[in-house]
Coordinates of C-alpha atoms in Angstrom, one line a residue:
M114 CA 5.3 -3.2 -6.6
V115 CA 4.8 -6.9 -6.7
G116 CA 1.9 -8.8 -5.3
L117 CA 3.0 -11.6 -2.9
S118 CA -0.4 -12.8 -1.7
G119 CA -4.1 -12.1 -2.2
S120 CA -5.9 -11.0 -5.4
F121 CA -2.7 -9.7 -7.0
Q122 CA -0.3 -12.5 -6.1
G123 CA 2.4 -12.7 -8.7
A124 CA 1.3 -9.5 -10.4
E125 CA 3.6 -6.6 -11.1
I126 CA 1.8 -3.3 -10.5
P127 CA 3.6 -0.4 -12.0
C128 CA 4.0 2.8 -10.0
Q129 CA 5.4 5.6 -12.1
P130 CA 7.5 8.3 -10.5
G131 CA 5.3 10.9 -9.0
E132 CA 2.1 9.0 -9.7
T133 CA -0.2 8.3 -6.8
L134 CA -1.8 4.9 -6.7
K135 CA -5.1 4.9 -4.7
I136 CA -5.7 1.5 -3.1
G137 CA -8.9 0.2 -1.5
R138 CA -12.1 -1.8 -1.8
D139 CA -14.1 0.9 -3.7
T140 CA -14.1 0.4 -7.5
S141 CA -13.0 4.0 -8.1
N142 CA -9.5 3.1 -6.7
D143 CA -6.6 2.4 -9.0
L144 CA -5.9 -0.9 -7.2
V145 CA -9.1 -2.6 -6.0
L146 CA -8.8 -5.2 -3.3
P147 CA -12.1 -7.0 -2.6
D148 CA -11.0 -8.2 0.9
A149 CA -13.3 -7.1 3.8
R150 CA -10.3 -6.1 5.9
V151 CA -9.5 -3.4 3.3
S152 CA -11.2 -0.1 3.7
R153 CA -13.1 1.4 0.8
F154 CA -10.4 4.1 0.5
H155 CA -7.5 2.4 2.3
C156 CA -4.4 4.3 1.3
R157 CA -2.5 6.3 -1.3
L158 CA 1.0 5.2 -2.4
T159 CA 3.4 7.4 -4.4
Y160 CA 6.9 6.6 -5.7
L161 CA 9.2 9.5 -5.2
A162 CA 12.0 8.8 -7.7
E163 CA 14.2 11.7 -6.7
E164 CA 14.3 10.4 -3.1
G165 CA 14.2 6.7 -4.1
K166 CA 11.4 6.1 -1.6
Y167 CA 7.7 5.4 -1.5
Q168 CA 5.3 7.7 0.4
I169 CA 2.2 6.1 1.9
V170 CA -0.8 7.9 3.5
D171 CA -3.0 5.4 5.3
T172 CA -6.6 6.6 5.5
S173 CA -8.1 3.3 6.6
S174 CA -9.7 2.0 9.8
N175 CA -8.0 -1.4 9.5
G176 CA -4.4 -0.2 9.0
S177 CA -1.4 -1.0 6.8
F178 CA 1.6 -2.8 8.1
A179 CA 5.3 -2.7 7.0
N180 CA 7.7 -5.7 7.2
G181 CA 5.5 -8.0 9.3
R182 CA 5.2 -5.6 12.2
E183 CA 2.1 -6.0 14.4
E184 CA 1.6 -2.2 14.9
C185 CA 0.0 -0.5 11.9
L186 CA 1.6 2.5 10.2
P187 CA 0.4 5.9 11.6
Q188 CA -2.9 7.0 9.9
N189 CA -3.4 10.2 7.9
M190 CA 0.3 11.0 7.9
E191 CA 3.0 10.9 5.2
I192 CA 5.2 7.9 5.9
Y193 CA 8.3 7.0 3.8
L194 CA 9.2 3.5 2.9
E195 CA 12.3 2.0 1.3
P196 CA 12.2 -0.2 -1.8
G197 CA 12.2 -3.8 -0.6
T198 CA 9.6 -3.1 2.1
I199 CA 6.9 -5.7 2.5
L200 CA 3.6 -3.9 2.8
D201 CA 0.4 -5.5 4.1
I202 CA -2.9 -3.8 3.2
G203 CA -5.4 -4.6 5.9
D204 CA -3.5 -7.8 6.8
A205 CA -1.1 -10.3 5.4
Q206 CA -3.8 -11.6 3.0
N207 CA -2.9 -8.6 0.8
R208 CA 0.9 -8.5 0.8
F209 CA 3.1 -6.5 -1.6
R210 CA 6.8 -5.9 -2.0
L211 CA 7.8 -2.3 -3.0
E212 CA 10.3 -2.5 -5.9

């Protein structure tokens, strides 16, 4: 995953197959985003190599958004995203591209 804007702009964040990356404002997360629009425990992202997709579970109150859509991804459900998806955590201030 590559940071496109926000605290991780330009950073390459590795996501190993089967590894779950916890994302949120709380310092116990794997990827800590200090933005107020990011929930303490915002979402979990897992790369499923055998399927060639990412699985996201959004547990936030502010939402996560795919490919610039205005409606947020469903919360507390396993959603599958393709590599190349643009993912906004909270809003476009925290934008990533799934590789």
